């Protein structure tokens, strides 16, 4: 399973790259807002900075419009910023209208997409179909993504339901040989989520920095190191 860092914080991304646990980065309008990155130029500069830092690893950038023509315009602009940009497009707009027509069109034009805000199995398979249909006539069959929001599904329908949606979507993709679509397990809240949802078979998990750092903390590890250091001093 690949790990993406769910953050636009440069220092955090550098840290996890240096640990060898960063295979890509995901951002969204909320992450930029939280870290005080604003304005078109500010966001572009931060995206370029992250893109350079992670080299060929994928960097997801979300569109900020719900209007199909504007989404297409933004997607083309953003994907032109660097070779590793992946365009995040919600599966529907805020009224529930499908954005899959936009997804197919962009994929056909060579834009790599991440269909986001997926909350159920049917949205997942429809998004995968849309991507796959866009790829039909292309020779370049890079991986595209669908982001299933484990944390948000859990908040509404429980953790088992979230697990089942991701696991069954992965089985379905494999059974029907959707080899160019990868599931990103998104909306991770804590270390327990990391352990639990790692067993779903999702190809990627995008994790907020705090949940990664907390994952390494174990009182008995700290205590064990302290004891070994103490005994090492005695035996020198
Ligand atoms: C990742 O790509 C998503 O944008 C992210 O995991 C969102 O999760 P949340 O807003 O539910 O925390």
mmCIF file of C-alpha atoms and ligand atoms in Angstrom:
data_model
loop_
_atom_site.group_PDB
_atom_site.id
_atom_site.type_symbol
_atom_site.label_atom_id
_atom_site.label_comp_id
_atom_site.label_asym_id
_atom_site.label_seq_id
_atom_site.Cartn_x
_atom_site.Cartn_y
_atom_site.Cartn_z
ATOM 1 C CA UNK A 1 0.000 0.000 0.000
ATOM 2 C CA UNK A 2 1.326 3.415 -0.947
ATOM 3 C CA UNK A 3 1.149 6.284 1.527
ATOM 4 C CA UNK A 4 0.288 9.799 0.423
ATOM 5 C CA UNK A 5 0.651 12.746 2.796
ATOM 6 C CA UNK A 6 -2.689 14.543 3.207
ATOM 7 C CA UNK A 7 -1.206 18.010 3.683
ATOM 8 C CA UNK A 8 0.334 20.980 1.922
ATOM 9 C CA UNK A 9 2.805 21.640 4.739
ATOM 10 C CA UNK A 10 6.310 21.713 3.249
ATOM 11 C CA UNK A 11 8.143 20.784 6.452
ATOM 12 C CA UNK A 12 5.839 17.830 7.114
ATOM 13 C CA UNK A 13 6.204 16.550 3.552
ATOM 14 C CA UNK A 14 10.003 16.891 3.770
ATOM 15 C CA UNK A 15 10.001 14.975 7.045
ATOM 16 C CA UNK A 16 8.015 12.001 5.726
ATOM 17 C CA UNK A 17 9.998 11.932 2.487
ATOM 18 C CA UNK A 18 13.157 11.660 4.585
ATOM 19 C CA UNK A 19 11.574 8.789 6.557
ATOM 20 C CA UNK A 20 10.785 6.991 3.280
ATOM 21 C CA UNK A 21 7.038 6.907 3.969
ATOM 22 C CA UNK A 22 5.780 9.398 1.383
ATOM 23 C CA UNK A 23 4.731 8.132 -2.058
ATOM 24 C CA UNK A 24 2.703 11.203 -3.020
ATOM 25 C CA UNK A 25 0.714 14.144 -1.648
ATOM 26 C CA UNK A 26 -2.951 15.135 -1.612
ATOM 27 C CA UNK A 27 -4.270 18.645 -1.017
ATOM 28 C CA UNK A 28 -7.720 20.213 -1.029
ATOM 29 C CA UNK A 29 -9.162 23.703 -0.548
ATOM 30 C CA UNK A 30 -9.496 23.045 3.209
ATOM 31 C CA UNK A 31 -5.826 22.077 3.661
ATOM 32 C CA UNK A 32 -4.774 25.313 1.886
ATOM 33 C CA UNK A 33 -7.207 27.358 3.971
ATOM 34 C CA UNK A 34 -5.965 25.779 7.227
ATOM 35 C CA UNK A 35 -2.327 26.426 6.418
ATOM 36 C CA UNK A 36 -3.009 30.020 5.396
ATOM 37 C CA UNK A 37 -2.146 29.544 1.719
ATOM 38 C CA UNK A 38 -4.435 31.860 -0.225
ATOM 39 C CA UNK A 39 -5.006 33.515 -3.566
ATOM 40 C CA UNK A 40 -4.453 31.934 -6.965
ATOM 41 C CA UNK A 41 -0.759 32.858 -6.984
ATOM 42 C CA UNK A 42 -0.211 31.638 -3.401
ATOM 43 C CA UNK A 43 -1.764 28.267 -4.160
ATOM 44 C CA UNK A 44 0.150 27.906 -7.428
ATOM 45 C CA UNK A 45 3.451 28.676 -5.697
ATOM 46 C CA UNK A 46 2.801 26.160 -2.916
ATOM 47 C CA UNK A 47 1.777 23.495 -5.444
ATOM 48 C CA UNK A 48 4.956 24.114 -7.462
ATOM 49 C CA UNK A 49 7.059 23.926 -4.304
ATOM 50 C CA UNK A 50 5.521 20.579 -3.285
ATOM 51 C CA UNK A 51 5.727 19.264 -6.840
ATOM 52 C CA UNK A 52 9.446 19.986 -7.003
ATOM 53 C CA UNK A 53 10.004 18.406 -3.608
ATOM 54 C CA UNK A 54 8.326 15.087 -4.446
ATOM 55 C CA UNK A 55 9.660 14.789 -8.016
ATOM 56 C CA UNK A 56 7.713 12.195 -9.973
ATOM 57 C CA UNK A 57 5.337 11.260 -7.152
ATOM 58 C CA UNK A 58 1.685 12.243 -7.717
ATOM 59 C CA UNK A 59 0.371 15.504 -6.243
ATOM 60 C CA UNK A 60 -3.414 15.932 -6.125
ATOM 61 C CA UNK A 61 -4.830 19.434 -6.541
ATOM 62 C CA UNK A 62 -8.588 19.955 -6.312
ATOM 63 C CA UNK A 63 -10.676 22.103 -8.639
ATOM 64 C CA UNK A 64 -12.528 24.958 -6.962
ATOM 65 C CA UNK A 65 -15.540 25.254 -9.243
ATOM 66 C CA UNK A 66 -18.705 23.190 -9.655
ATOM 67 C CA UNK A 67 -19.378 24.388 -13.196
ATOM 68 C CA UNK A 68 -18.256 21.808 -15.784
ATOM 69 C CA UNK A 69 -16.732 24.337 -18.235
ATOM 70 C CA UNK A 70 -14.812 26.019 -15.416
ATOM 71 C CA UNK A 71 -13.656 22.686 -13.988
ATOM 72 C CA UNK A 72 -12.265 21.740 -17.403
ATOM 73 C CA UNK A 73 -10.513 25.102 -17.713
ATOM 74 C CA UNK A 74 -9.006 24.864 -14.219
ATOM 75 C CA UNK A 75 -8.004 21.224 -14.665
ATOM 76 C CA UNK A 76 -6.120 22.006 -17.861
ATOM 77 C CA UNK A 77 -4.416 24.981 -16.253
ATOM 78 C CA UNK A 78 -3.386 23.128 -13.054
ATOM 79 C CA UNK A 79 -2.223 20.004 -14.864
ATOM 80 C CA UNK A 80 0.039 22.200 -17.002
ATOM 81 C CA UNK A 81 1.909 23.412 -13.891
ATOM 82 C CA UNK A 82 3.985 20.229 -13.554
ATOM 83 C CA UNK A 83 4.120 16.632 -14.806
ATOM 84 C CA UNK A 84 3.072 15.073 -11.518
ATOM 85 C CA UNK A 85 -0.182 17.009 -10.977
ATOM 86 C CA UNK A 86 -3.336 14.924 -10.521
ATOM 87 C CA UNK A 87 -6.642 16.784 -10.750
ATOM 88 C CA UNK A 88 -9.159 16.127 -7.988
ATOM 89 C CA UNK A 89 -12.762 16.337 -9.146
ATOM 90 C CA UNK A 90 -15.729 15.613 -6.856
ATOM 91 C CA UNK A 91 -17.910 12.749 -8.123
ATOM 92 C CA UNK A 92 -20.952 15.090 -8.100
ATOM 93 C CA UNK A 93 -21.472 18.798 -7.509
ATOM 94 C CA UNK A 94 -23.017 20.085 -4.278
ATOM 95 C CA UNK A 95 -26.527 19.515 -5.682
ATOM 96 C CA UNK A 96 -25.831 15.892 -6.627
ATOM 97 C CA UNK A 97 -25.390 16.456 -10.366
ATOM 98 C CA UNK A 98 -22.871 14.054 -11.884
ATOM 99 C CA UNK A 99 -19.419 15.374 -12.750
ATOM 100 C CA UNK A 100 -18.455 12.110 -14.455
ATOM 101 C CA UNK A 101 -18.871 13.654 -17.924
ATOM 102 C CA UNK A 102 -16.125 16.098 -16.958
ATOM 103 C CA UNK A 103 -14.001 13.239 -15.623
ATOM 104 C CA UNK A 104 -14.268 11.241 -18.864
ATOM 105 C CA UNK A 105 -13.528 14.286 -21.031
ATOM 106 C CA UNK A 106 -10.424 15.239 -19.029
ATOM 107 C CA UNK A 107 -9.090 11.682 -19.014
ATOM 108 C CA UNK A 108 -9.593 11.536 -22.793
ATOM 109 C CA UNK A 109 -7.500 14.679 -23.062
ATOM 110 C CA UNK A 110 -4.652 13.157 -21.074
ATOM 111 C CA UNK A 111 -5.338 14.746 -17.673
ATOM 112 C CA UNK A 112 -4.679 12.413 -14.721
ATOM 113 C CA UNK A 113 -7.640 12.534 -12.330
ATOM 114 C CA UNK A 114 -8.542 11.694 -8.745
ATOM 115 C CA UNK A 115 -12.334 11.420 -8.412
ATOM 116 C CA UNK A 116 -12.949 12.554 -4.871
ATOM 117 C CA UNK A 117 -15.591 12.674 -2.112
ATOM 118 C CA UNK A 118 -16.691 9.098 -2.835
ATOM 119 C CA UNK A 119 -18.973 7.850 -0.056
ATOM 120 C CA UNK A 120 -20.399 4.586 -1.393
ATOM 121 C CA UNK A 121 -19.692 1.541 -3.568
ATOM 122 C CA UNK A 122 -21.859 2.650 -6.493
ATOM 123 C CA UNK A 123 -20.122 6.030 -6.748
ATOM 124 C CA UNK A 124 -16.804 4.179 -6.723
ATOM 125 C CA UNK A 125 -17.620 1.810 -9.583
ATOM 126 C CA UNK A 126 -19.265 4.540 -11.674
ATOM 127 C CA UNK A 127 -16.174 6.743 -11.248
ATOM 128 C CA UNK A 128 -13.943 3.820 -12.254
ATOM 129 C CA UNK A 129 -16.084 3.200 -15.363
ATOM 130 C CA UNK A 130 -15.879 6.856 -16.318
ATOM 131 C CA UNK A 131 -12.070 6.909 -16.019
ATOM 132 C CA UNK A 132 -11.736 3.650 -17.900
ATOM 133 C CA UNK A 133 -14.010 4.860 -20.693
ATOM 134 C CA UNK A 134 -11.899 8.028 -21.020
ATOM 135 C CA UNK A 135 -8.776 5.889 -21.297
ATOM 136 C CA UNK A 136 -10.147 3.619 -24.051
ATOM 137 C CA UNK A 137 -8.417 5.234 -26.995
ATOM 138 C CA UNK A 138 -5.280 6.346 -25.196
ATOM 139 C CA UNK A 139 -1.971 4.529 -25.365
ATOM 140 C CA UNK A 140 -0.647 6.146 -22.212
ATOM 141 C CA UNK A 141 -2.426 4.235 -19.434
ATOM 142 C CA UNK A 142 -1.170 5.927 -16.275
ATOM 143 C CA UNK A 143 -2.877 5.173 -12.962
ATOM 144 C CA UNK A 144 -5.844 7.365 -12.118
ATOM 145 C CA UNK A 145 -7.443 7.494 -8.680
ATOM 146 C CA UNK A 146 -10.763 7.323 -6.858
ATOM 147 C CA UNK A 147 -10.787 8.629 -3.269
ATOM 148 C CA UNK A 148 -13.112 6.821 -0.870
ATOM 149 C CA UNK A 149 -13.661 8.848 2.307
ATOM 150 C CA UNK A 150 -13.289 6.243 5.058
ATOM 151 C CA UNK A 151 -13.516 8.738 7.939
ATOM 152 C CA UNK A 152 -16.622 10.488 6.708
ATOM 153 C CA UNK A 153 -18.406 7.194 5.902
ATOM 154 C CA UNK A 154 -17.509 5.989 9.407
ATOM 155 C CA UNK A 155 -18.991 9.132 10.984
ATOM 156 C CA UNK A 156 -22.334 8.477 9.235
ATOM 157 C CA UNK A 157 -22.569 4.713 8.885
ATOM 158 C CA UNK A 158 -19.947 3.148 11.107
ATOM 159 C CA UNK A 159 -16.471 1.811 10.619
ATOM 160 C CA UNK A 160 -17.535 -1.637 9.329
ATOM 161 C CA UNK A 161 -19.537 -0.067 6.536
ATOM 162 C CA UNK A 162 -16.571 2.104 5.503
ATOM 163 C CA UNK A 163 -14.346 -0.995 5.509
ATOM 164 C CA UNK A 164 -16.853 -2.929 3.397
ATOM 165 C CA UNK A 165 -17.214 -0.169 0.775
ATOM 166 C CA UNK A 166 -13.441 0.015 0.224
ATOM 167 C CA UNK A 167 -12.844 -3.730 0.323
ATOM 168 C CA UNK A 168 -15.671 -4.491 -2.103
ATOM 169 C CA UNK A 169 -14.663 -1.697 -4.459
ATOM 170 C CA UNK A 170 -11.125 -3.171 -4.591
ATOM 171 C CA UNK A 171 -12.488 -6.676 -5.273
ATOM 172 C CA UNK A 172 -14.705 -5.310 -8.023
ATOM 173 C CA UNK A 173 -11.849 -3.386 -9.677
ATOM 174 C CA UNK A 174 -9.667 -6.500 -9.628
ATOM 175 C CA UNK A 175 -12.410 -8.883 -10.805
ATOM 176 C CA UNK A 176 -13.261 -6.675 -13.775
ATOM 177 C CA UNK A 177 -9.624 -5.815 -14.463
ATOM 178 C CA UNK A 178 -9.762 -2.073 -13.991
ATOM 179 C CA UNK A 179 -5.991 -1.993 -13.890
ATOM 180 C CA UNK A 180 -5.588 1.759 -14.322
ATOM 181 C CA UNK A 181 -7.754 2.820 -11.402
ATOM 182 C CA UNK A 182 -6.344 2.926 -7.879
ATOM 183 C CA UNK A 183 -8.320 3.425 -4.682
ATOM 184 C CA UNK A 184 -7.107 6.114 -2.294
ATOM 185 C CA UNK A 185 -8.368 5.510 1.241
ATOM 186 C CA UNK A 186 -9.007 9.096 2.326
ATOM 187 C CA UNK A 187 -10.348 11.031 5.298
ATOM 188 C CA UNK A 188 -8.140 9.177 7.787
ATOM 189 C CA UNK A 189 -8.529 10.495 11.321
ATOM 190 C CA UNK A 190 -6.156 8.576 13.617
ATOM 191 C CA UNK A 191 -3.662 5.691 13.971
ATOM 192 C CA UNK A 192 -6.499 3.206 14.605
ATOM 193 C CA UNK A 193 -7.962 4.132 11.198
ATOM 194 C CA UNK A 194 -4.570 3.498 9.571
ATOM 195 C CA UNK A 195 -4.360 -0.027 10.972
ATOM 196 C CA UNK A 196 -7.992 -0.910 10.302
ATOM 197 C CA UNK A 197 -8.367 0.460 6.775
ATOM 198 C CA UNK A 198 -4.938 -0.870 5.680
ATOM 199 C CA UNK A 199 -6.637 -4.258 5.579
ATOM 200 C CA UNK A 200 -9.224 -3.208 2.977
ATOM 201 C CA UNK A 201 -6.867 -3.659 0.033
ATOM 202 C CA UNK A 202 -7.000 0.018 -0.984
ATOM 203 C CA UNK A 203 -3.969 0.736 -3.192
ATOM 204 C CA UNK A 204 -3.094 3.990 -1.422
ATOM 205 C CA UNK A 205 -3.858 5.586 1.932
ATOM 206 C CA UNK A 206 -3.625 9.360 2.247
ATOM 207 C CA UNK A 207 -2.807 10.243 5.838
ATOM 208 C CA UNK A 208 -2.700 13.560 7.731
ATOM 209 C CA UNK A 209 0.771 14.162 9.269
ATOM 210 C CA UNK A 210 -0.436 13.991 12.898
ATOM 211 C CA UNK A 211 -1.797 10.468 12.416
ATOM 212 C CA UNK A 212 1.568 9.275 11.049
ATOM 213 C CA UNK A 213 3.592 10.809 13.888
ATOM 214 C CA UNK A 214 1.213 9.435 16.523
ATOM 215 C CA UNK A 215 1.494 5.971 14.977
ATOM 216 C CA UNK A 216 5.115 5.676 16.088
ATOM 217 C CA UNK A 217 4.378 6.465 19.712
ATOM 218 C CA UNK A 218 4.367 3.534 22.118
ATOM 219 C CA UNK A 219 5.160 3.923 25.811
ATOM 220 C CA UNK A 220 6.855 0.505 25.960
ATOM 221 C CA UNK A 221 9.142 1.409 23.020
ATOM 222 C CA UNK A 222 10.270 4.605 24.780
ATOM 223 C CA UNK A 223 10.688 2.759 28.054
ATOM 224 C CA UNK A 224 12.648 -0.028 26.304
ATOM 225 C CA UNK A 225 15.066 2.430 24.689
ATOM 226 C CA UNK A 226 15.593 4.241 28.012
ATOM 227 C CA UNK A 227 16.423 0.937 29.732
ATOM 228 C CA UNK A 228 18.825 -0.182 26.977
ATOM 229 C CA UNK A 229 20.605 3.200 27.123
ATOM 230 C CA UNK A 230 20.894 2.950 30.902
ATOM 231 C CA UNK A 231 22.297 -0.607 30.749
ATOM 232 C CA UNK A 232 24.636 0.316 27.896
ATOM 233 C CA UNK A 233 26.200 3.024 30.089
ATOM 234 C CA UNK A 234 26.689 0.502 32.913
ATOM 235 C CA UNK A 235 28.433 -2.021 30.670
ATOM 236 C CA UNK A 236 30.868 0.397 28.993
HETATM 237 C C1 LIG B 1 -7.837 13.537 0.533
HETATM 238 O O1 LIG B 1 -7.519 13.582 -0.637
HETATM 239 C C2 LIG B 1 -9.004 14.196 1.092
HETATM 240 O O2 LIG B 1 -9.179 15.476 0.588
HETATM 241 C C3 LIG B 1 -8.959 14.184 2.579
HETATM 242 O O3 LIG B 1 -8.592 12.930 3.077
HETATM 243 C C4 LIG B 1 -10.192 14.772 3.157
HETATM 244 O O4 LIG B 1 -10.574 14.241 4.347
HETATM 245 P P1 LIG B 1 -11.459 14.985 5.425
HETATM 246 O O5 LIG B 1 -11.759 16.355 4.874
HETATM 247 O O6 LIG B 1 -12.669 14.170 5.644
HETATM 248 O O7 LIG B 1 -10.587 15.058 6.636
#
